[in-house]
Each structure stands twice: as structure tokens, then as C-alpha cells.
Short mmCIF file of C-alpha atoms and ligand atoms in Angstrom, two decimals:
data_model
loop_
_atom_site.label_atom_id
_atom_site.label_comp_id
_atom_site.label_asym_id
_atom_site.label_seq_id
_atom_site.Cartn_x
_atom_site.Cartn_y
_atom_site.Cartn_z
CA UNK O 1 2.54 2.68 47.24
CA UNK O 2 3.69 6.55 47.73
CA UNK O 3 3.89 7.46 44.27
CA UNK O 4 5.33 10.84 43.52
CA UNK O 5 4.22 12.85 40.36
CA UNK O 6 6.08 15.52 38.99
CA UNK O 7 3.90 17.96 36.34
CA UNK O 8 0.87 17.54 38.41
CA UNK O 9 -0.71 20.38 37.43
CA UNK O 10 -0.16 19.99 33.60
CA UNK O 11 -2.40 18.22 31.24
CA UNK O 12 -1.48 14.61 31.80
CA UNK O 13 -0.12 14.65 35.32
CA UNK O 14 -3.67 15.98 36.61
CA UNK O 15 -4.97 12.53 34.83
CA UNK O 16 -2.34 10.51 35.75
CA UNK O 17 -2.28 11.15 39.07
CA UNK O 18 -6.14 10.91 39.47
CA UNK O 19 -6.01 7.64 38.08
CA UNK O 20 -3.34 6.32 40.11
CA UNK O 21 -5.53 7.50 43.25
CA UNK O 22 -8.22 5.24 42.02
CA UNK O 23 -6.12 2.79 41.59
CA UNK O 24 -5.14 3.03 45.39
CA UNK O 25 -2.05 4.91 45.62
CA UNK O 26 -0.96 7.92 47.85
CA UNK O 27 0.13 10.92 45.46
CA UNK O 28 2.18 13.51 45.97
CA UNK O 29 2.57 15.87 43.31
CA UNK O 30 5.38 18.68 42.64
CA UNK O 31 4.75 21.52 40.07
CA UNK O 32 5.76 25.24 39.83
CA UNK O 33 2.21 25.62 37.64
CA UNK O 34 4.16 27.88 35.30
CA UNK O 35 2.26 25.67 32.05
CA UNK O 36 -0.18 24.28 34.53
CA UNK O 37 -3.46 25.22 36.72
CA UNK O 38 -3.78 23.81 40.20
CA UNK O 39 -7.39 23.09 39.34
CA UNK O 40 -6.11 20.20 37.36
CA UNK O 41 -4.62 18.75 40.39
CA UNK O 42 -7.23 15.96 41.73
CA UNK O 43 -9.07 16.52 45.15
CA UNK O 44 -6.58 14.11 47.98
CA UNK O 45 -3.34 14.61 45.93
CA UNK O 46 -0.88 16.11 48.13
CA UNK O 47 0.50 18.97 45.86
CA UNK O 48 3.67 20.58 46.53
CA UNK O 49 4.32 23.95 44.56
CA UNK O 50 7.92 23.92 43.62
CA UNK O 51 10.33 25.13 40.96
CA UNK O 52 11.98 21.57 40.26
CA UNK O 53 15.28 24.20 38.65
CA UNK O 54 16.06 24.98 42.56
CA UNK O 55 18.15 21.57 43.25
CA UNK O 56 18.27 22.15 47.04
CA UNK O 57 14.46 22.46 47.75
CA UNK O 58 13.45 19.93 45.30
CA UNK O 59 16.11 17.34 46.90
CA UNK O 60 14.64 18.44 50.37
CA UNK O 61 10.32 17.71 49.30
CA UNK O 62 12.02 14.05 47.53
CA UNK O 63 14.11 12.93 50.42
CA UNK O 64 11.22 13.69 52.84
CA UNK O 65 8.63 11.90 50.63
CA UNK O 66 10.66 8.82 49.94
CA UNK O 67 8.90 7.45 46.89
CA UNK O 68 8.24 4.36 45.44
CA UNK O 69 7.51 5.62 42.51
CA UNK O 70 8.37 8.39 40.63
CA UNK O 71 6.45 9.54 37.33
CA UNK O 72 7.99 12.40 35.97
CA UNK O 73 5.69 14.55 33.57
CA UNK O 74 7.44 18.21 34.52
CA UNK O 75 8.35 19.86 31.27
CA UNK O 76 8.60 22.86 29.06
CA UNK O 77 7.00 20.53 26.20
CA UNK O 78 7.36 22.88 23.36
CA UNK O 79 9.11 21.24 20.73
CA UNK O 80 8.10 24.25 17.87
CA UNK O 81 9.75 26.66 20.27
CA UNK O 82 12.73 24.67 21.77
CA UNK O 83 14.99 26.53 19.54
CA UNK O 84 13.95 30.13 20.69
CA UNK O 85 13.61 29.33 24.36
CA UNK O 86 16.74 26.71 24.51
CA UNK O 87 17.60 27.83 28.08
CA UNK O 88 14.15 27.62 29.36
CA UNK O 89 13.74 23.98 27.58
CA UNK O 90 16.74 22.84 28.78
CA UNK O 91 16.39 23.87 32.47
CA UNK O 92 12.21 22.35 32.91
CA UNK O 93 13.67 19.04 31.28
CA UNK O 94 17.08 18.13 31.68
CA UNK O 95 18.30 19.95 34.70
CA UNK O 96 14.71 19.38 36.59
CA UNK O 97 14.72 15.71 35.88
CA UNK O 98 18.42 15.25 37.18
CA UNK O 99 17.23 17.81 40.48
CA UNK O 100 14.42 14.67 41.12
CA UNK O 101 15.92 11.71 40.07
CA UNK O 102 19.61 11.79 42.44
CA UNK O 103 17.13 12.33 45.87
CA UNK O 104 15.15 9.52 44.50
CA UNK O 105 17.70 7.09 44.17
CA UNK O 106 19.17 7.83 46.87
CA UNK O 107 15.51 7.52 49.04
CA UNK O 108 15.84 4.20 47.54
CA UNK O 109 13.10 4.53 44.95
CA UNK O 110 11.85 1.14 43.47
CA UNK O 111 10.50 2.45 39.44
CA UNK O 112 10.64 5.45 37.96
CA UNK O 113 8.36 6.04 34.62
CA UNK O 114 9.84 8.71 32.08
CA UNK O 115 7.20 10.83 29.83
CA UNK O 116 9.86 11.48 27.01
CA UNK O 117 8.61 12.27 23.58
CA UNK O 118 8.87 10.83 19.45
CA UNK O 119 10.86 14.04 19.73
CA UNK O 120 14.06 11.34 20.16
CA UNK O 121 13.38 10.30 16.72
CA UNK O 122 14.10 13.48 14.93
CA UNK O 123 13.05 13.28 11.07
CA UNK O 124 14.06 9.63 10.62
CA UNK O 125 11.17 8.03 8.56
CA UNK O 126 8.12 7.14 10.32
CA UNK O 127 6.38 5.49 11.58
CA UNK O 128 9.09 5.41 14.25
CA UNK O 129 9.71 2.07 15.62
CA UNK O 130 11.34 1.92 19.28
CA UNK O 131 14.10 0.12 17.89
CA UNK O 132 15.04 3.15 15.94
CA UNK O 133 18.41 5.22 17.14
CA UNK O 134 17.87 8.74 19.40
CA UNK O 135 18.48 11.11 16.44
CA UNK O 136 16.84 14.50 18.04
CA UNK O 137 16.36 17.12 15.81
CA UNK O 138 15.37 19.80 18.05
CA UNK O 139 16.30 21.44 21.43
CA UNK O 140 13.35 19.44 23.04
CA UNK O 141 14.31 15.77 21.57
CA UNK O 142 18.43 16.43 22.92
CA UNK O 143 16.43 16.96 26.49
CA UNK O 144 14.13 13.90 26.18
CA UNK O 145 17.01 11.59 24.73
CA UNK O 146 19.68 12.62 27.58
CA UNK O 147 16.67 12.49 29.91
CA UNK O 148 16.26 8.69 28.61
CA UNK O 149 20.12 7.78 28.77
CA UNK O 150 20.71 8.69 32.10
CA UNK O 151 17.78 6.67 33.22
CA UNK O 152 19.31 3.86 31.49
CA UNK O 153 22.88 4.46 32.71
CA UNK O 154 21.97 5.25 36.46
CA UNK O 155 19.74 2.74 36.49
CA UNK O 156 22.07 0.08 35.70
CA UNK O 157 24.97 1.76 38.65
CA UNK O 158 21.94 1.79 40.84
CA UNK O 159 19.89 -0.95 40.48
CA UNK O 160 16.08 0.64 40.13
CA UNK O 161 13.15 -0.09 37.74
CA UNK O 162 12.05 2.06 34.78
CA UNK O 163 9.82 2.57 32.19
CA UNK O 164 10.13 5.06 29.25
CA UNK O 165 7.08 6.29 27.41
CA UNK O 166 7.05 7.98 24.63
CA UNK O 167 3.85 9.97 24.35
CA UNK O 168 3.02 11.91 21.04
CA UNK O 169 0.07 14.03 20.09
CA UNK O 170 -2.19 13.26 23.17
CA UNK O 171 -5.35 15.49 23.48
CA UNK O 172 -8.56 15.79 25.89
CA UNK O 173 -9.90 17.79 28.94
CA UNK O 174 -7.54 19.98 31.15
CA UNK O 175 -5.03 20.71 28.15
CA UNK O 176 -3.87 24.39 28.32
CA UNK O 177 -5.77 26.48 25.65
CA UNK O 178 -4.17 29.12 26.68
CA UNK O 179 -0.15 28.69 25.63
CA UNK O 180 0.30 30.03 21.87
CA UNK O 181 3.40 27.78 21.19
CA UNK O 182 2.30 24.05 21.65
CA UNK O 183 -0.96 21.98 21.81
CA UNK O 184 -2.41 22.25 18.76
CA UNK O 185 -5.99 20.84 18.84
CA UNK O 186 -6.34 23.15 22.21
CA UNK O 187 -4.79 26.27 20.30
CA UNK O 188 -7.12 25.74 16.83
CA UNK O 189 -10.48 25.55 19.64
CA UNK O 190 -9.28 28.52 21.46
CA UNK O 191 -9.27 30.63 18.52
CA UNK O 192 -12.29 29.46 17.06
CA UNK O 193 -13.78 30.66 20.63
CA UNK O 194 -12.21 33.84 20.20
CA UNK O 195 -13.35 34.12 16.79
CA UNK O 196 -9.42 34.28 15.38
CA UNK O 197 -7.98 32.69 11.94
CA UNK O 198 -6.37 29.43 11.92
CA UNK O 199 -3.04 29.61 11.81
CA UNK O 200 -1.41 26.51 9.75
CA UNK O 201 2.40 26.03 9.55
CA UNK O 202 3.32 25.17 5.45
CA UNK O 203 0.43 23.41 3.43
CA UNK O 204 -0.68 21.76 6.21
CA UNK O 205 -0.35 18.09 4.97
CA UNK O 206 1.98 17.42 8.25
CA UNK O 207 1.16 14.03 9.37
CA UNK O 208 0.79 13.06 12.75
CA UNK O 209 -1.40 10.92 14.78
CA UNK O 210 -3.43 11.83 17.76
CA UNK O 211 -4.25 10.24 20.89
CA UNK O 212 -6.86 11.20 23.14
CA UNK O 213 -5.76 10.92 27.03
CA UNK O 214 -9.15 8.71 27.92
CA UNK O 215 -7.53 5.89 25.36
CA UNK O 216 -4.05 6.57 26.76
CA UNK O 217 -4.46 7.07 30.32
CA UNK O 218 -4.96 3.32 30.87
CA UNK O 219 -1.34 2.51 29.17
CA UNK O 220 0.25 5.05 31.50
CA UNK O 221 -1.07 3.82 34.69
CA UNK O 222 0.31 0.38 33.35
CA UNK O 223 3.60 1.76 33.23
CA UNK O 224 4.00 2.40 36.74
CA UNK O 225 2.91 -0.82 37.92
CA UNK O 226 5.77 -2.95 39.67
CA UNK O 227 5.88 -5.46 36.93
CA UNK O 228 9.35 -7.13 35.99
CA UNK O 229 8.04 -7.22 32.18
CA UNK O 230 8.33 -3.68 31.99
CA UNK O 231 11.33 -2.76 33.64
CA UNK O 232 13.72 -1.51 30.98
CA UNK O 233 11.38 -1.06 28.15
CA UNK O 234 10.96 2.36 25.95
CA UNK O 235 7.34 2.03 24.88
CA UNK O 236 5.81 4.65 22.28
CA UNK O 237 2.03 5.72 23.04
CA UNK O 238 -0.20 7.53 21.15
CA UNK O 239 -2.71 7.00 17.91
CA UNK O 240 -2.70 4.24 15.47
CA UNK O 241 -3.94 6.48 12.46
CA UNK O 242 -2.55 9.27 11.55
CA UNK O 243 -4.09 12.38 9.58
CA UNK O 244 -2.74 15.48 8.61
CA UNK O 245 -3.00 18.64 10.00
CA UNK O 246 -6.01 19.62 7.34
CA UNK O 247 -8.17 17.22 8.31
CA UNK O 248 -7.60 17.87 11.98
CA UNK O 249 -8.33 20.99 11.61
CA UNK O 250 -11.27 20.13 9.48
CA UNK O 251 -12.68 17.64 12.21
CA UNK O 252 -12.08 20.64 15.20
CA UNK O 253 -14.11 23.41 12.74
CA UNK O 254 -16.95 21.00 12.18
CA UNK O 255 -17.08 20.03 15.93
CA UNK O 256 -17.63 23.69 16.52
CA UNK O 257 -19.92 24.41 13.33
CA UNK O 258 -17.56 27.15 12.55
CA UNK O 259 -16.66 29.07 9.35
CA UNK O 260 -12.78 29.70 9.55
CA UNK O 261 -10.56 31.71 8.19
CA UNK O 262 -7.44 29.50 7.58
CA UNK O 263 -3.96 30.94 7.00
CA UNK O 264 -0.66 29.44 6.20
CA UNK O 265 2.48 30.94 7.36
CA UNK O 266 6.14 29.63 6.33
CA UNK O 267 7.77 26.00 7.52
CA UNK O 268 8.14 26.31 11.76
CA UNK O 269 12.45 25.62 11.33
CA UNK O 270 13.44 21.99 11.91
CA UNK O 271 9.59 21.12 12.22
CA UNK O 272 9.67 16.80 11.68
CA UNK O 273 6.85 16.80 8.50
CA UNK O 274 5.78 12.71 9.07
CA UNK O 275 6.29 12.11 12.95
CA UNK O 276 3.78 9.14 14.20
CA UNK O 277 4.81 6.07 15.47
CA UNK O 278 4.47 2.09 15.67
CA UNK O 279 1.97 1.36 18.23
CA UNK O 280 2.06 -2.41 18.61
CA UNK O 281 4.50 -2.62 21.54
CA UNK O 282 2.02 -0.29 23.60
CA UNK O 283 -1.03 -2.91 22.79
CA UNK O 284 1.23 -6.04 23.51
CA UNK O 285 3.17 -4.70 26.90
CA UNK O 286 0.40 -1.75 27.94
CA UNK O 287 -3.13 -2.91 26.61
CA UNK O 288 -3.58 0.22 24.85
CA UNK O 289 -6.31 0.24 22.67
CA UNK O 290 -8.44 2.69 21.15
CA UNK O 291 -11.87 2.63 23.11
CA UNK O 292 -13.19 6.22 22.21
CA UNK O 293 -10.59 7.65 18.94
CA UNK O 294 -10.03 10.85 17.65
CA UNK O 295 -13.57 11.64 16.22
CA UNK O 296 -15.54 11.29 19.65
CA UNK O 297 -12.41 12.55 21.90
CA UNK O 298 -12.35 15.85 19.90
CA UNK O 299 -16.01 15.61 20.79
CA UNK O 300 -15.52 15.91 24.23
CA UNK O 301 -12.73 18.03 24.53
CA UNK O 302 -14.92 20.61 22.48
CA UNK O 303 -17.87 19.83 25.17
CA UNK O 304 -15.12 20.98 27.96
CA UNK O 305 -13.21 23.77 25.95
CA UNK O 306 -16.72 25.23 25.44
CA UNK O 307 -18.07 24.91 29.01
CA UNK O 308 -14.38 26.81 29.79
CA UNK O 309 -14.73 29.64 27.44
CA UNK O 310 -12.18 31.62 25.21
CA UNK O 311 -8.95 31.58 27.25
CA UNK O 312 -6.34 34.75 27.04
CA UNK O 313 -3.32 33.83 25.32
CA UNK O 314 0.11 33.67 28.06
CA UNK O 315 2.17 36.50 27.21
CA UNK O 316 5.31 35.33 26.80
CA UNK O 317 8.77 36.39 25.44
CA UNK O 318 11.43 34.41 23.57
CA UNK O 319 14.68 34.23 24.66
CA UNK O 320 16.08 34.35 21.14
CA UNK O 321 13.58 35.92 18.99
CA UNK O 322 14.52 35.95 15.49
CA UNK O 323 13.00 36.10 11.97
CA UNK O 324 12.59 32.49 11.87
CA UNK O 325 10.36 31.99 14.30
CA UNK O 326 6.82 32.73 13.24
CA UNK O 327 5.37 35.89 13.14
CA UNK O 328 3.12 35.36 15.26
CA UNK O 329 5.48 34.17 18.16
CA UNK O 330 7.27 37.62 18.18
CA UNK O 331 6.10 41.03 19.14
CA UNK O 332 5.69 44.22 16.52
CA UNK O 333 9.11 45.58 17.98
CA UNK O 334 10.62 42.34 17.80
CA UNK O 335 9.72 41.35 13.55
CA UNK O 336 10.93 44.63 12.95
CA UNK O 337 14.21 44.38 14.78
CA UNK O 338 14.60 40.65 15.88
CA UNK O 339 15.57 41.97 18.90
CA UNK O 340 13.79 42.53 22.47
CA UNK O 341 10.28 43.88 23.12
CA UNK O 342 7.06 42.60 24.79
CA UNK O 343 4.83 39.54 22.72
CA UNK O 344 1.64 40.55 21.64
CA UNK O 345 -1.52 38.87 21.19
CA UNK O 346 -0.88 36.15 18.43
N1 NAD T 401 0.83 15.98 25.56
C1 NAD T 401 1.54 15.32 24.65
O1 NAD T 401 1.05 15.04 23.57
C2 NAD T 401 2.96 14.89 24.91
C3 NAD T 401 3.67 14.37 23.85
C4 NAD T 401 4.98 13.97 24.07
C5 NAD T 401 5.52 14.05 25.33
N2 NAD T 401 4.80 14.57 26.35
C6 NAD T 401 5.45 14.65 27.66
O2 NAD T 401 4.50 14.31 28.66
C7 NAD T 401 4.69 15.14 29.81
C8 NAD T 401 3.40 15.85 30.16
O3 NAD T 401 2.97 16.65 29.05
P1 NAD T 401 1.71 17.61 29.15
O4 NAD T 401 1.15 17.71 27.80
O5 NAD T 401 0.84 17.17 30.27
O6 NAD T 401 2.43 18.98 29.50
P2 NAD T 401 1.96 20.19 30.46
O7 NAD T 401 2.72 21.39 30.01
O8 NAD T 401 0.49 20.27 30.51
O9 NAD T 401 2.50 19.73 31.89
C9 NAD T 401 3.82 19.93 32.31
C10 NAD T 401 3.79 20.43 33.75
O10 NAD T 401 5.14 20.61 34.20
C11 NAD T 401 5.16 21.75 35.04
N3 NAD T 401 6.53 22.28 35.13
C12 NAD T 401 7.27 22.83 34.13
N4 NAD T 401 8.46 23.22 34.59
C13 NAD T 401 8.48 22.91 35.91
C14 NAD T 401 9.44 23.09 36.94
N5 NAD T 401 10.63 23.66 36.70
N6 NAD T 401 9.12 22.69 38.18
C15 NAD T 401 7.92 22.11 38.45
N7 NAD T 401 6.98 21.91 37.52
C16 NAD T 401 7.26 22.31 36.26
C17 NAD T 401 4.20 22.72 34.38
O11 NAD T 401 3.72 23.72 35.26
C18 NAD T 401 3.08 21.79 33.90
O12 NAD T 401 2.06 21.69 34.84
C19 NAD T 401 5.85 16.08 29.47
O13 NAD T 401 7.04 15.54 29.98
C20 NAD T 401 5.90 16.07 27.96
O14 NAD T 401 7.19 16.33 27.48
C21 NAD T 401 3.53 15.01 26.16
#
């Protein structure tokens, strides 16, 4: 099958697509790399660097593929700073899904597979269940939960397959280090590298539960498969136990043998405290399972992260910088005025 992969370069799409080369698929992959690195893109996958925002160029690289399948992994993923980079956020996930998704129907694609996020939840209680409502809470979750009911609606008018995952917390090799607002197993080892404090948002008993991508790949390549069981199923995946943001960041210290200093800054705003999820539906209908856990894949992602090195950290402005993002989001000029000015090192 021609299998198209948006988000190539990220994290997952790099693994995603590898595996479904192994698994004897032609790939074609479309990123802009602006949160990815082309060295994540597997040798033989046909990548294509686009800006999925620019409708007319991503409908003419979609028509002329003609997938079968489409995964779609392209995102700004940064829930923390979805409300201080809304337009950003909304253009990588909304307005670049619908770009993909109309030249894809109309090329007559057979299944697509949606990476959406436990984002849709909001701050319901967990764990969430996939029979809860879409209650976002941030700008992220309103992307991934219009993202997921235009699936369902078009797919119904238009008669194609689809399978919506909800990933959450998934960690391991390739991850950026490098981007200060998201990934935060990759951000606590890149300052331990570069010998910087810990940063921890409140008292640090946030509870989530981590997956890492060598237990979770397998569940995402079973999403794309052609099978009739799947078709219209939301499936969360991710880890079956969760901890708290301590004891993560107790486990990624004691990986490196580090003394750290660990500070606490103020609540991130509209931060979900208890977001993990059920995970039975992804055993029963996926076969996920938990071959390696969070213990031995923060193993290995330490092995890689210190083969890599201390990253820089991406300089980036917010679009609406304000006093209640952190501190450490905004540049000098910008906590003193909340207004404009270049980010510094966090
Ligand atoms: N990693 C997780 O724990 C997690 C959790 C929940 C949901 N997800 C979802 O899974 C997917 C993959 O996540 P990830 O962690 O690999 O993220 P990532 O940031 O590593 O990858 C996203 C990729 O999308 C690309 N991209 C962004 N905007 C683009 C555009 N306009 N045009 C083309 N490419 C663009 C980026 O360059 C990047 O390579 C995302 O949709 C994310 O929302 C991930």
C-alpha cells in the first residue's frame, strides 16, 4: 500500500513510518521540519518538505501521491503553550489537517489514522475512558476534537475508513530535546546535560502516565491496517501506570546519576492536574502491551540523549506573551512589559 505520513520528521512519524516500511509499505512523508529533524526520517521514505498551512501545494504533493493511507502526525503539539501561540496551534492542526484530508478524499483514499491527543478530555476525571464527551480545555484539545469530528462527519458523506488514536505522554529516541515548551522527559535530560535546574510546574504531584514509543509503536502500526474492526473506533494509547511528575523526575536524575537543583514555579494556566487514561481498549483492539515500561525505556532514551549531547534550546517567541505564562517562556523585556521582545535562554 502507498501510505502517506504527515509529521515525518517529528518524534513519532520518524518511527511510524520506519515501521510501516518494515512492514512492506511505500512511504511518503510530508513535513515542513519546523519541530522536526530530517535525520529522523528513515533511509527509503520518500520525504517531501512542505508547509501543510499552504493549501494549494499541499493539495498538489496529495493528489499526485494518491494514498491509501493517510497517517497524520503533523502538529504544533504543545498543549502548555496552546494558549500563547493560539494562531500557530491552530494553523499546524486544524487548518493543516483539513489542507490533507479534502485531496485525500478526493484521490479516493481507503483509511486515514488520526494522532489526536487525551487533550479532548479536558479536566474531566481520569482515568479518561473513550466513552467520555470531547470537553477540551485548552487551545490544543479544541484542534484535536474538531480534528476528530470532521473525520467522523466526512467520513460518513464520503464513505472512507478511520482510526483515531489518542496518544498521551509517549517518550523514547528521536524526541526533540531541544523545544523548551513540550516533551517533558526530553526537556528534564536536556538540562541535566546542560547542567540547568529542573524546572517543575506547582508541587509537582501532576499525574500522568508515560508510554515509551518501543511499547506503543506496535499499536500504531495496527491502526493503519485495513481491518473492518477498526474502522470507526477512537482508541486511547499510552501507559497503564501512572506516576507523578516527582517521581519522573526522580527516575530521569537517577538514570543520569545527577544531583539537581529542582525548582517550582506557579500552576502552567488551564494545566489538566490527573490526565491518564483507560488502556484496555488499546490491549483488546491494538495488542498493546507493555514489553519494555517506563523504567528501562527512560533507560534507553538516556543511552541516546547522551550519545546526542546537550541540545541548544529553539528560540522562540510567543504570540501572546503575558504574565501568565511562565517565566521562563518569556524574554527579560517581555516579564517586564508583557509585551514584545526576543526569548531568551530558559
Ligand atoms: N508525543 C506524545 O506524547 C503525543 C501525545 C498526544 C498526541 N500526540 C500527537 O501525535 C502526533 C505526533 O507527535 P510527536 O510527539 O511526534 O510530535 P513532533 O512535534 O515530534 O512531530 C510533529 C511533526 O509535525 C511537523 N509539522 C508541524 N507543522 C507542520 C506543517 N505546517 N507542515 C508540515 N509539517 C508540520 C513538525 O515539523 C514535526 O516534525 C501529533 O499529532 C501530536 O499531537 C503526541
Amino acid at each position: 500500500m502507498r501510505v502517506l505520513v504527515t509529521g515525518v520528521a517529528g518524534f513519532m512519524g520518524g518511527h511510524v513510518a520506519q515501521g510501516l516500511m518494515s512492514a512492506g509499505h511505500e512511504v511518503v512523508g510530508l513535513d515542513d521540519l519546523s519541530g522536526g529533524f530530517e535525520e529522523n526520517v528513515p533511509p527509503g521514505v520518500d520525504l517531501r518538505v512542505i508547509d501543510l498551512r499552504d493549501g494549494e501545494e499541499t493539495e498538489a504533493v496529495v493528489v499526485e501521491q494518491a494514498p491509501d493511507i493517510l497517517c497524520h502526525l503533523a502538529a504544533n503539539a504543545r498543549e502548555g503553550a496552546s494558549q500563547f501561540q493560539p494562531r500557530d496551534v491552530c494553523g499546524r492542526n486544524l487548518m493543516a489537517y483539513a489542507n490533507v484530508l479534502v485531496p485525500a478524499i478526493r484521490s479516493g483514499v481507503k483509511k486515514v489514522v488520526l494522532y489526536s491527543s487525551m487533550a479532548v478530555y479536558g479536566d474531566q476525571e481520569a482515568p479518561f475512558d473513550e466513552n467520555m464527551p470531547r470537553r477540551p480545555a485548552d487551545v490544543y484539545g479544541v484542534n484535536k476534537t474538531a480534528m476528530e469530528e470532521i473525520t467522523e462527519i466526512l467520513a460518513d458523506v464520503h464513505e472512507f475508513m478511520y482510526t483515531i488514536i489518542r496518544p498521551h505522554n509517549v517518550f523514547g529516541e528521536r524526541q526533540s530535546l531541544s523545544d523548551p515548551f513540550r516533551n517533558v522527559v526530553g526537556i528534564f535530560m536536556n538540562r541535566i546535560m546542560r547542567g540547568e535546574p529542573l524546572y517543575v510546574y506547582g508541587d509537582g504531584d501532576q499525574k500522568r502516565a508515560f508510554s515509551y514509543i518501543g511499547d506503543s509503536l506496535p499499536a500504531f502500526l495496527r491502526a493503519a491496517e485495513l481491518s473492518p474492526e477498526l474502522d470507526r473506533q477512537i482508541v486511547n494509547v499510552g501507559g497503564k501506570e501512572p506516576v507523578t511528575i516527582n517521581e519522573l523526575l526522580r527516575m530521569v536524575a537517577a538514570e543520569f546519576g545527577a544531583d539537581v537543583d529542582v525548582v517550582h514555579l506557579p500552576d502552567r494556566p488551564r494545566e489538566v492536574k490527573k490526565a491518564y487514561c483507560t488502556w484496555q481498549k488499546s490491549e483488546d483492539l491494538l495488542g498493546y502491551e507493555e514489553r519494555f515500561g517506563l523504567a528501562e525505556g527512560i533507560r534507553r532514551m538516556a543511552e541516546w540523549a547522551r550519545a546526542k549531547g546537550p541540545q541548544p534550546w529553539r528560540d522562540e517567541r510567543l504570540e501572546l506573551p503575558s504574565a501568565k505564562a511562565p517565566h521562563i517562556w518569556l524574554t527579560e523585556d517581555e516579564r517586564e512589559e508583557g509585551s514584545s521582545g526576543r526569548r531568551s535562554q530558559p
